[in-house]
CSV table of C-alpha atoms and ligand atoms in Angstrom, one decimal:
chain,number,residue,atom,x,y,z
A,17,UNK,CA,68.6,86.5,103.9
A,18,UNK,CA,70.7,83.3,103.4
A,19,UNK,CA,73.6,81.8,106.1
A,20,UNK,CA,76.3,84.4,106.0
A,21,UNK,CA,79.5,83.5,104.1
A,22,UNK,CA,82.0,86.0,105.7
A,23,UNK,CA,81.9,87.7,108.8
A,24,UNK,CA,84.0,90.8,109.2
A,25,UNK,CA,83.8,91.9,112.8
A,26,UNK,CA,85.7,95.0,114.5
A,27,UNK,CA,85.7,97.3,117.6
A,28,UNK,CA,85.5,100.4,115.2
A,29,UNK,CA,82.5,100.1,112.9
A,30,UNK,CA,81.0,103.4,111.1
A,31,UNK,CA,77.6,102.6,111.3
A,32,UNK,CA,75.1,106.2,110.8
A,33,UNK,CA,75.0,107.2,113.5
A,34,UNK,CA,77.8,105.8,115.8
A,35,UNK,CA,81.4,104.0,115.8
A,36,UNK,CA,81.5,100.9,118.2
A,37,UNK,CA,82.1,97.3,118.0
A,38,UNK,CA,79.9,94.8,115.2
A,39,UNK,CA,80.1,91.8,113.2
A,40,UNK,CA,79.5,92.4,109.4
A,41,UNK,CA,77.8,89.6,108.2
A,42,UNK,CA,78.0,88.9,104.4
A,43,UNK,CA,75.5,87.2,102.1
A,44,UNK,CA,76.5,86.8,98.4
A,45,UNK,CA,78.2,90.0,98.5
A,46,UNK,CA,75.4,91.9,100.3
A,47,UNK,CA,75.6,92.8,104.2
A,48,UNK,CA,72.9,90.6,105.9
A,49,UNK,CA,73.2,91.3,109.2
A,50,UNK,CA,75.3,93.6,111.5
A,51,UNK,CA,75.2,92.0,114.9
A,52,UNK,CA,77.1,92.5,118.5
A,53,UNK,CA,80.6,92.3,118.3
A,54,UNK,CA,80.6,88.4,119.7
A,55,UNK,CA,77.7,87.3,118.0
A,56,UNK,CA,79.5,84.8,115.3
A,57,UNK,CA,78.2,82.1,113.4
A,58,UNK,CA,80.0,79.1,113.7
A,59,UNK,CA,82.2,77.6,110.5
A,60,UNK,CA,81.9,81.1,108.6
A,61,UNK,CA,85.1,82.9,107.4
A,62,UNK,CA,85.9,85.4,109.6
A,63,UNK,CA,87.8,88.3,109.0
A,64,UNK,CA,89.0,90.2,112.5
A,65,UNK,CA,90.1,93.6,112.5
A,66,UNK,CA,92.8,95.2,114.9
A,67,UNK,CA,91.5,97.3,117.5
A,68,UNK,CA,92.9,100.4,116.3
A,69,UNK,CA,91.5,99.6,112.4
A,70,UNK,CA,88.3,101.3,112.0
A,71,UNK,CA,85.6,99.9,109.3
A,72,UNK,CA,83.8,102.3,107.3
A,73,UNK,CA,81.8,102.1,103.7
A,74,UNK,CA,83.7,101.6,101.1
A,75,UNK,CA,84.6,105.1,99.2
A,76,UNK,CA,82.6,106.3,96.6
A,77,UNK,CA,84.4,108.9,94.0
A,78,UNK,CA,81.8,110.2,91.2
A,79,UNK,CA,84.2,112.3,89.4
A,80,UNK,CA,87.2,110.5,87.2
A,81,UNK,CA,89.0,110.8,84.5
A,82,UNK,CA,89.9,107.2,83.1
A,83,UNK,CA,90.8,108.7,79.3
A,84,UNK,CA,90.1,105.3,77.6
A,85,UNK,CA,89.9,104.7,75.3
A,86,UNK,CA,92.0,106.5,73.0
A,87,UNK,CA,93.9,108.4,75.7
A,88,UNK,CA,95.1,105.6,77.4
A,89,UNK,CA,98.4,106.7,77.8
A,90,UNK,CA,97.3,109.3,80.2
A,91,UNK,CA,95.2,107.0,82.2
A,92,UNK,CA,93.2,103.8,81.8
A,93,UNK,CA,90.3,101.5,83.4
A,94,UNK,CA,92.8,99.2,85.2
A,95,UNK,CA,95.7,101.5,86.2
A,96,UNK,CA,93.0,103.9,87.6
A,97,UNK,CA,90.8,101.0,89.3
A,98,UNK,CA,93.5,99.7,90.9
A,99,UNK,CA,94.6,102.8,92.5
A,100,UNK,CA,91.0,103.5,93.6
A,101,UNK,CA,91.2,99.8,95.1
A,102,UNK,CA,94.3,101.1,97.0
A,103,UNK,CA,92.8,104.3,98.4
A,104,UNK,CA,89.2,102.4,99.8
A,105,UNK,CA,87.4,103.1,96.8
A,106,UNK,CA,84.8,100.6,96.0
A,107,UNK,CA,83.1,102.6,93.3
A,108,UNK,CA,83.7,105.1,90.8
A,109,UNK,CA,82.2,106.7,88.1
A,110,UNK,CA,84.0,107.9,84.9
A,111,UNK,CA,83.8,111.3,83.1
A,112,UNK,CA,82.7,111.4,79.8
A,113,UNK,CA,85.8,113.4,78.2
A,114,UNK,CA,89.5,112.8,77.2
A,115,UNK,CA,88.1,109.4,76.0
A,116,UNK,CA,88.3,109.2,72.3
A,117,UNK,CA,85.6,108.8,71.5
A,118,UNK,CA,83.7,111.1,74.2
A,119,UNK,CA,80.8,109.7,75.7
A,120,UNK,CA,78.4,112.2,73.9
A,121,UNK,CA,76.5,109.4,71.7
A,122,UNK,CA,75.5,105.8,72.6
A,123,UNK,CA,77.7,104.8,69.9
A,124,UNK,CA,80.5,106.2,72.1
A,125,UNK,CA,79.2,104.9,75.0
A,126,UNK,CA,79.4,101.1,73.7
A,127,UNK,CA,82.5,101.4,72.4
A,128,UNK,CA,83.8,102.4,76.5
A,129,UNK,CA,81.7,100.1,77.8
A,130,UNK,CA,83.7,97.4,75.0
A,131,UNK,CA,87.2,99.0,76.5
A,132,UNK,CA,86.5,98.8,79.8
A,133,UNK,CA,85.0,95.6,80.1
A,134,UNK,CA,87.3,93.0,82.2
A,135,UNK,CA,89.3,95.5,83.8
A,136,UNK,CA,88.0,97.3,86.4
A,137,UNK,CA,89.2,96.4,89.9
A,138,UNK,CA,86.3,98.3,91.7
A,139,UNK,CA,82.7,99.1,90.6
A,140,UNK,CA,82.2,101.6,87.7
A,141,UNK,CA,79.7,104.0,86.3
A,142,UNK,CA,79.9,106.3,83.6
A,143,UNK,CA,78.3,109.9,82.9
A,144,UNK,CA,77.4,110.9,79.2
A,145,UNK,CA,78.2,114.5,77.8
A,146,UNK,CA,76.2,117.3,76.8
A,147,UNK,CA,77.9,119.2,73.5
A,148,UNK,CA,76.6,121.1,71.1
A,149,UNK,CA,74.0,119.1,68.8
A,150,UNK,CA,74.0,116.2,70.6
A,151,UNK,CA,70.2,116.6,72.4
A,152,UNK,CA,68.9,113.6,70.0
A,153,UNK,CA,71.8,111.2,72.2
A,154,UNK,CA,70.5,112.3,75.9
A,155,UNK,CA,67.9,109.6,76.0
A,156,UNK,CA,69.5,106.9,74.4
A,157,UNK,CA,72.4,107.1,76.4
A,158,UNK,CA,70.4,107.2,79.2
A,159,UNK,CA,68.3,104.7,78.7
A,160,UNK,CA,71.6,102.7,78.3
A,161,UNK,CA,72.8,103.6,81.9
A,162,UNK,CA,74.6,107.0,82.4
A,163,UNK,CA,74.0,108.2,85.7
A,164,UNK,CA,73.5,111.6,84.0
A,165,UNK,CA,75.3,114.2,82.0
A,166,UNK,CA,78.5,116.5,82.5
A,167,UNK,CA,78.9,120.0,80.2
A,168,UNK,CA,81.8,122.2,80.3
A,169,UNK,CA,80.9,126.3,79.8
A,170,UNK,CA,84.3,127.2,78.9
A,171,UNK,CA,86.9,125.1,76.5
A,172,UNK,CA,87.1,121.6,77.9
A,173,UNK,CA,90.8,121.1,76.9
A,174,UNK,CA,90.1,118.8,74.3
A,175,UNK,CA,88.4,119.5,71.0
A,176,UNK,CA,86.4,116.6,70.8
A,177,UNK,CA,84.3,117.9,73.7
A,178,UNK,CA,83.3,121.1,72.9
A,179,UNK,CA,81.7,123.5,76.0
A,180,UNK,CA,78.1,125.0,75.6
A,181,UNK,CA,76.6,128.4,75.6
A,182,UNK,CA,73.3,129.5,77.5
A,183,UNK,CA,71.6,129.0,74.2
A,184,UNK,CA,72.9,125.5,73.8
A,185,UNK,CA,71.4,124.7,77.1
A,186,UNK,CA,68.3,126.0,76.3
A,187,UNK,CA,68.0,123.0,73.7
A,188,UNK,CA,69.1,120.5,75.9
A,189,UNK,CA,67.7,121.3,79.1
A,190,UNK,CA,64.0,120.8,78.4
A,191,UNK,CA,65.4,117.0,77.6
A,192,UNK,CA,67.2,117.1,80.6
A,193,UNK,CA,64.4,117.7,82.3
A,194,UNK,CA,62.0,115.5,81.1
A,195,UNK,CA,64.4,112.6,81.5
A,196,UNK,CA,64.5,113.4,85.0
A,197,UNK,CA,68.3,113.3,84.8
A,198,UNK,CA,71.2,115.2,86.3
A,199,UNK,CA,73.2,118.0,85.1
A,200,UNK,CA,76.7,118.4,85.9
A,201,UNK,CA,78.4,121.6,85.3
A,202,UNK,CA,82.2,122.5,84.9
A,203,UNK,CA,81.3,126.2,86.0
A,204,UNK,CA,83.5,128.6,84.3
A,205,UNK,CA,82.4,131.3,82.0
A,206,UNK,CA,85.1,132.4,78.9
A,207,UNK,CA,84.6,136.0,79.4
A,208,UNK,CA,85.9,136.9,82.7
A,209,UNK,CA,88.7,134.7,82.2
A,210,UNK,CA,89.2,136.4,78.5
A,211,UNK,CA,88.9,139.3,80.3
A,212,UNK,CA,91.3,138.9,82.8
A,213,UNK,CA,94.4,141.2,83.0
A,214,UNK,CA,97.1,140.1,80.9
A,215,UNK,CA,100.2,140.0,83.6
A,216,UNK,CA,103.2,140.5,82.9
A,217,UNK,CA,104.7,138.1,85.9
A,218,UNK,CA,106.6,135.3,84.5
A,219,UNK,CA,104.4,132.0,83.4
A,220,UNK,CA,106.4,130.0,86.1
A,221,UNK,CA,104.7,132.1,89.1
A,222,UNK,CA,101.2,130.2,90.2
A,223,UNK,CA,100.2,134.3,90.6
A,224,UNK,CA,100.3,134.5,87.1
A,225,UNK,CA,97.9,131.4,86.4
A,226,UNK,CA,95.5,132.0,89.2
A,227,UNK,CA,94.8,135.7,88.1
A,228,UNK,CA,94.5,134.3,85.1
A,229,UNK,CA,90.8,132.0,86.5
A,230,UNK,CA,89.4,134.4,88.2
A,231,UNK,CA,86.6,133.7,90.8
A,232,UNK,CA,84.6,136.1,88.6
A,233,UNK,CA,84.2,133.3,85.7
A,234,UNK,CA,83.1,130.7,88.4
A,235,UNK,CA,80.8,133.1,90.6
A,236,UNK,CA,79.2,134.0,87.1
A,237,UNK,CA,79.0,130.4,85.4
A,238,UNK,CA,77.2,129.5,88.8
A,239,UNK,CA,74.7,132.3,88.6
A,240,UNK,CA,73.5,131.3,85.1
A,241,UNK,CA,73.2,127.9,86.0
A,242,UNK,CA,71.0,128.4,89.3
A,243,UNK,CA,68.9,130.9,86.7
A,244,UNK,CA,68.4,128.0,84.1
A,245,UNK,CA,67.8,125.5,87.1
A,246,UNK,CA,65.2,127.1,88.5
A,247,UNK,CA,63.5,128.2,85.0
A,248,UNK,CA,63.7,124.5,83.4
A,249,UNK,CA,63.6,122.5,86.8
A,250,UNK,CA,66.8,120.4,86.1
A,251,UNK,CA,68.9,119.0,88.6
A,252,UNK,CA,72.4,120.7,88.4
A,253,UNK,CA,75.3,120.0,90.3
A,254,UNK,CA,78.5,122.1,90.1
A,255,UNK,CA,81.5,120.0,90.2
A,256,UNK,CA,84.7,121.1,91.6
A,257,UNK,CA,83.9,124.0,93.1
A,258,UNK,CA,87.3,125.9,94.1
A,259,UNK,CA,85.4,129.9,94.5
A,260,UNK,CA,84.2,130.2,97.8
A,261,UNK,CA,82.3,133.4,96.7
A,262,UNK,CA,79.8,131.0,95.4
A,263,UNK,CA,78.7,129.3,98.4
A,264,UNK,CA,76.3,131.9,99.7
A,265,UNK,CA,74.8,132.1,95.8
A,266,UNK,CA,74.3,128.2,96.1
A,267,UNK,CA,72.3,128.0,99.5
A,268,UNK,CA,70.6,131.0,99.1
A,269,UNK,CA,69.3,129.0,96.1
A,270,UNK,CA,69.3,125.7,97.9
A,271,UNK,CA,66.8,127.1,100.4
A,272,UNK,CA,64.6,128.5,97.8
A,273,UNK,CA,64.2,125.3,96.4
A,274,UNK,CA,66.3,125.2,93.4
A,275,UNK,CA,67.4,121.9,92.8
A,276,UNK,CA,71.1,122.5,92.8
A,277,UNK,CA,74.1,120.8,94.5
A,278,UNK,CA,77.8,121.3,94.5
A,279,UNK,CA,81.3,119.4,95.4
A,280,UNK,CA,84.8,120.0,96.1
A,281,UNK,CA,87.8,118.4,96.1
A,282,UNK,CA,90.5,117.5,98.0
A,283,UNK,CA,93.2,120.0,96.6
A,284,UNK,CA,90.9,122.7,97.4
A,285,UNK,CA,91.0,121.9,101.0
A,286,UNK,CA,94.0,120.8,101.5
A,287,UNK,CA,96.7,123.2,99.5
A,288,UNK,CA,96.6,127.5,99.2
A,289,UNK,CA,97.9,129.8,96.5
A,290,UNK,CA,100.1,131.4,98.8
A,291,UNK,CA,102.3,128.2,99.1
A,292,UNK,CA,102.4,126.7,95.9
A,293,UNK,CA,106.2,127.1,94.6
A,294,UNK,CA,107.2,129.0,91.7
A,295,UNK,CA,107.4,126.5,88.4
A,296,UNK,CA,105.3,123.4,90.6
A,297,UNK,CA,102.6,122.7,87.9
A,298,UNK,CA,101.7,119.7,89.3
A,299,UNK,CA,99.4,122.1,91.3
A,300,UNK,CA,97.7,123.2,88.2
A,301,UNK,CA,94.1,122.3,87.7
A,302,UNK,CA,90.7,124.3,86.5
A,303,UNK,CA,89.6,126.0,88.4
A,304,UNK,CA,92.6,126.8,90.3
A,305,UNK,CA,93.8,126.4,93.6
A,306,UNK,CA,93.0,129.5,95.6
A,307,UNK,CA,94.3,131.1,98.8
A,308,UNK,CA,93.9,130.0,102.4
A,309,UNK,CA,91.0,132.1,103.3
A,310,UNK,CA,89.0,130.9,100.3
A,311,UNK,CA,90.3,127.2,101.3
A,312,UNK,CA,88.8,128.1,105.2
A,313,UNK,CA,85.4,129.7,103.4
A,314,UNK,CA,85.3,126.0,101.2
A,315,UNK,CA,85.4,124.3,104.9
A,316,UNK,CA,82.6,126.5,106.0
A,317,UNK,CA,80.4,125.3,102.8
A,318,UNK,CA,80.7,121.8,104.2
A,319,UNK,CA,80.3,122.2,107.9
A,320,UNK,CA,76.8,124.1,106.7
A,321,UNK,CA,76.0,121.4,103.8
A,322,UNK,CA,76.1,123.8,101.0
A,323,UNK,CA,78.5,121.7,99.4
A,324,UNK,CA,77.7,118.1,99.8
A,325,UNK,CA,80.5,116.1,98.7
A,326,UNK,CA,84.0,115.6,98.3
A,327,UNK,CA,85.4,114.3,95.0
A,328,UNK,CA,88.6,113.7,93.5
A,329,UNK,CA,88.5,114.9,89.9
A,330,UNK,CA,91.3,112.5,89.3
A,331,UNK,CA,92.4,113.7,85.9
A,332,UNK,CA,96.1,112.3,84.9
A,333,UNK,CA,97.8,113.1,82.3
A,334,UNK,CA,101.5,112.2,80.6
A,335,UNK,CA,104.1,113.5,82.6
A,336,UNK,CA,105.6,115.6,79.6
A,337,UNK,CA,102.1,117.4,79.6
A,338,UNK,CA,102.5,119.2,82.8
A,339,UNK,CA,105.8,120.7,81.2
A,340,UNK,CA,108.0,120.7,84.9
A,341,UNK,CA,111.3,121.4,82.7
A,342,UNK,CA,109.9,124.8,82.0
A,343,UNK,CA,107.2,125.6,85.0
A,344,UNK,CA,104.7,127.0,82.8
A,345,UNK,CA,101.9,127.3,84.3
A,346,UNK,CA,99.8,128.7,81.5
A,347,UNK,CA,100.6,126.1,79.1
A,348,UNK,CA,100.9,122.6,81.4
A,349,UNK,CA,98.1,120.7,81.3
A,350,UNK,CA,95.4,121.2,84.2
A,351,UNK,CA,94.7,118.0,86.5
A,352,UNK,CA,95.4,116.3,89.7
A,353,UNK,CA,95.4,113.1,89.8
A,354,UNK,CA,94.5,112.1,93.3
A,355,UNK,CA,92.0,109.0,93.4
A,356,UNK,CA,94.1,107.3,95.8
A,357,UNK,CA,94.8,109.9,98.3
A,358,UNK,CA,91.4,111.2,98.9
A,359,UNK,CA,90.6,109.0,102.1
A,360,UNK,CA,93.8,110.1,104.0
A,361,UNK,CA,94.1,114.1,102.5
A,362,UNK,CA,90.3,114.7,104.0
A,363,UNK,CA,90.8,113.0,106.8
A,364,UNK,CA,93.8,114.9,107.9
A,365,UNK,CA,92.3,118.1,107.2
A,366,UNK,CA,89.0,117.2,108.7
A,367,UNK,CA,90.2,116.2,112.1
A,368,UNK,CA,91.9,119.1,112.7
A,369,UNK,CA,88.6,121.0,112.0
A,370,UNK,CA,86.8,119.1,114.3
A,371,UNK,CA,84.8,117.1,112.0
A,372,UNK,CA,83.7,113.4,113.1
A,373,UNK,CA,84.0,110.6,111.1
A,374,UNK,CA,80.4,110.9,110.1
A,375,UNK,CA,80.8,114.1,108.3
A,376,UNK,CA,84.2,111.8,106.5
A,377,UNK,CA,81.4,109.2,105.7
A,378,UNK,CA,78.6,111.7,104.4
A,379,UNK,CA,81.2,113.3,102.4
A,380,UNK,CA,83.2,110.7,100.8
A,381,UNK,CA,80.9,107.6,100.8
A,382,UNK,CA,77.1,108.3,100.9
A,383,UNK,CA,76.6,111.8,99.6
A,384,UNK,CA,78.4,111.0,96.4
A,385,UNK,CA,76.6,107.2,96.3
A,386,UNK,CA,73.0,109.7,96.6
A,387,UNK,CA,74.6,111.8,94.3
A,388,UNK,CA,74.0,109.5,91.7
A,389,UNK,CA,71.3,107.1,92.8
A,390,UNK,CA,73.2,104.9,94.3
A,391,UNK,CA,71.6,105.1,97.7
A,392,UNK,CA,70.0,102.0,97.8
A,393,UNK,CA,73.1,99.8,97.5
A,394,UNK,CA,76.3,102.2,98.4
A,395,UNK,CA,77.9,104.1,100.6
A,396,UNK,CA,76.7,102.6,103.9
A,397,UNK,CA,77.5,99.8,106.4
A,398,UNK,CA,73.7,98.9,106.3
A,399,UNK,CA,71.4,95.4,105.9
A,400,UNK,CA,71.1,95.0,102.4
A,401,UNK,CA,73.5,96.8,101.6
A,402,UNK,CA,76.4,95.9,98.9
A,403,UNK,CA,79.3,95.1,101.3
A,404,UNK,CA,81.5,97.3,100.6
A,405,UNK,CA,83.9,98.2,103.4
A,406,UNK,CA,87.6,100.1,103.2
A,407,UNK,CA,89.5,99.0,106.6
A,408,UNK,CA,91.9,102.3,107.5
A,409,UNK,CA,93.5,103.3,110.3
A,410,UNK,CA,93.0,106.8,111.3
A,411,UNK,CA,95.5,107.8,113.8
A,412,UNK,CA,98.5,106.4,111.4
A,413,UNK,CA,101.0,108.8,109.7
A,414,UNK,CA,102.5,108.3,106.8
A,415,UNK,CA,104.7,110.4,104.3
A,416,UNK,CA,103.1,110.0,100.5
A,417,UNK,CA,105.9,108.3,98.5
A,418,UNK,CA,104.7,108.7,94.9
A,419,UNK,CA,106.2,105.3,93.8
A,420,UNK,CA,103.3,103.9,95.6
A,421,UNK,CA,100.5,105.6,93.6
A,422,UNK,CA,99.2,102.9,91.2
A,423,UNK,CA,97.7,104.9,88.7
A,424,UNK,CA,99.6,105.3,85.6
A,425,UNK,CA,101.4,108.5,85.8
A,426,UNK,CA,102.8,109.3,89.6
A,427,UNK,CA,103.2,113.3,89.2
A,428,UNK,CA,101.2,113.9,92.3
A,429,UNK,CA,101.7,117.8,94.1
A,430,UNK,CA,101.1,115.2,97.4
A,431,UNK,CA,104.2,113.8,97.2
A,432,UNK,CA,105.8,114.1,100.1
A,433,UNK,CA,103.0,115.8,102.4
A,434,UNK,CA,102.5,114.6,105.6
A,435,UNK,CA,98.8,113.0,106.1
A,436,UNK,CA,97.1,111.0,108.4
A,437,UNK,CA,94.8,108.0,107.8
A,438,UNK,CA,96.6,104.8,106.5
A,439,UNK,CA,94.3,102.0,103.9
A,440,UNK,CA,95.0,98.4,105.2
A,441,UNK,CA,92.1,96.7,103.3
A,442,UNK,CA,89.2,97.2,100.9
A,443,UNK,CA,86.6,95.2,100.2
A,444,UNK,CA,84.2,94.8,97.1
A,445,UNK,CA,80.9,92.8,98.0
A,446,UNK,CA,82.7,91.0,100.3
A,447,UNK,CA,85.7,90.1,98.2
A,448,UNK,CA,89.3,91.7,99.3
A,449,UNK,CA,90.7,93.8,96.2
A,450,UNK,CA,93.5,95.2,98.2
A,451,UNK,CA,94.8,94.0,101.2
A,452,UNK,CA,98.1,95.0,102.9
A,453,UNK,CA,100.2,96.6,99.8
A,454,UNK,CA,98.5,94.3,97.1
A,455,UNK,CA,95.8,94.7,94.8
A,456,UNK,CA,93.7,91.8,93.0
A,457,UNK,CA,94.3,89.4,91.9
A,458,UNK,CA,91.6,89.7,89.1
A,459,UNK,CA,89.4,92.6,88.5
A,460,UNK,CA,85.9,91.7,90.0
A,461,UNK,CA,84.2,95.5,89.4
A,462,UNK,CA,81.5,95.5,88.0
A,463,UNK,CA,79.4,98.1,85.8
A,464,UNK,CA,76.8,99.9,87.5
A,465,UNK,CA,74.2,101.1,84.5
A,466,UNK,CA,72.0,103.0,86.2
A,467,UNK,CA,69.0,101.8,83.6
A,468,UNK,CA,66.0,101.9,86.4
A,469,UNK,CA,66.3,105.2,87.7
B,517,ZN,ZN1,87.2,117.0,86.2
């Protein structure tokens, strides 16, 4: 490779199997060499990182709802990717729904690409969608570069992205198998939700909402997806796993050779149902945040590798849709915006439980990159990889102030939370995209269109 045009060095560089002093040499946006701390070339721009800061691979977040075009007032490419940059995220993948049109047709995808053009501060990929009747669109979407496809097994929350039934999946799955495309699934089935006991407790009690989305809805959906993955040989990924009851079932299927994986999200690993205040609809998401015991079981699922990655499921909406005045959990929009906070939330919880920086990097960086086929380019500090880095202070505490959140609407259950781990700088392909509180100056993110799969 060419002579480096930038060197970043520090005493705590997180490489694949150790943390230690190193210099990272960058040439044309890629890591050309990882060398000893002292080995730096003359006349090359040098970024020195404080001794108490860590240099880690830029975060990859494969579950982000940007909602644009069509619902740009909920979020947008500029606001979301600025929040990402401030949170140490260098790559994100946008969900196919909540935008109008949704990414369920090639035409819809092209409209989204136009909308996102020149607006992304981080590298951005896209999921396509499987909805009833769009099987004919899947191959052209895949050829145009979506990383894979998402479906819902229950109402998605928006009418233009209808959910699928088992018989719809039986039509789509042979096509997905032929393409070799991953299907990611919102795994809740309507049956157990419809059958949930009609509670008489008030709508502003969190327990009312929790009972309305029972674990059985997730467990039965995951059972179905294991069965279909086995039958059709489609790679299936369960998004935002909340019910820890399903962990043993997923583990057994994995051991048996079924091509199934799972993610969970910061809110399921940090909060617990028991402590959610009445009327605090900022905590509403689907599937719901469950009990403390469930949270610990999800951590065990991460520890043994059954759950491979942690992604944000950043899902914002205008403040009015959270119905904060009435505190009505049943009718408020479900979704938590946490794109900017995934690193400190997970580090705060992981360090308490004795996990290492390597675990953190696997869950937040290399694992998600691997999920979407970016594992030769993103998610690691290694020679030949994109020079995507986050510099952060793993021992520095802070209190979340919602005014510091850069996504469009600031409502957040994390407001006033005490967290550990402060992001200082984010580097995308060798360019600083966030430094000491400032994003920018211009959006240099590229589209990650996965045309060579
Ligand atoms: Zn989602």
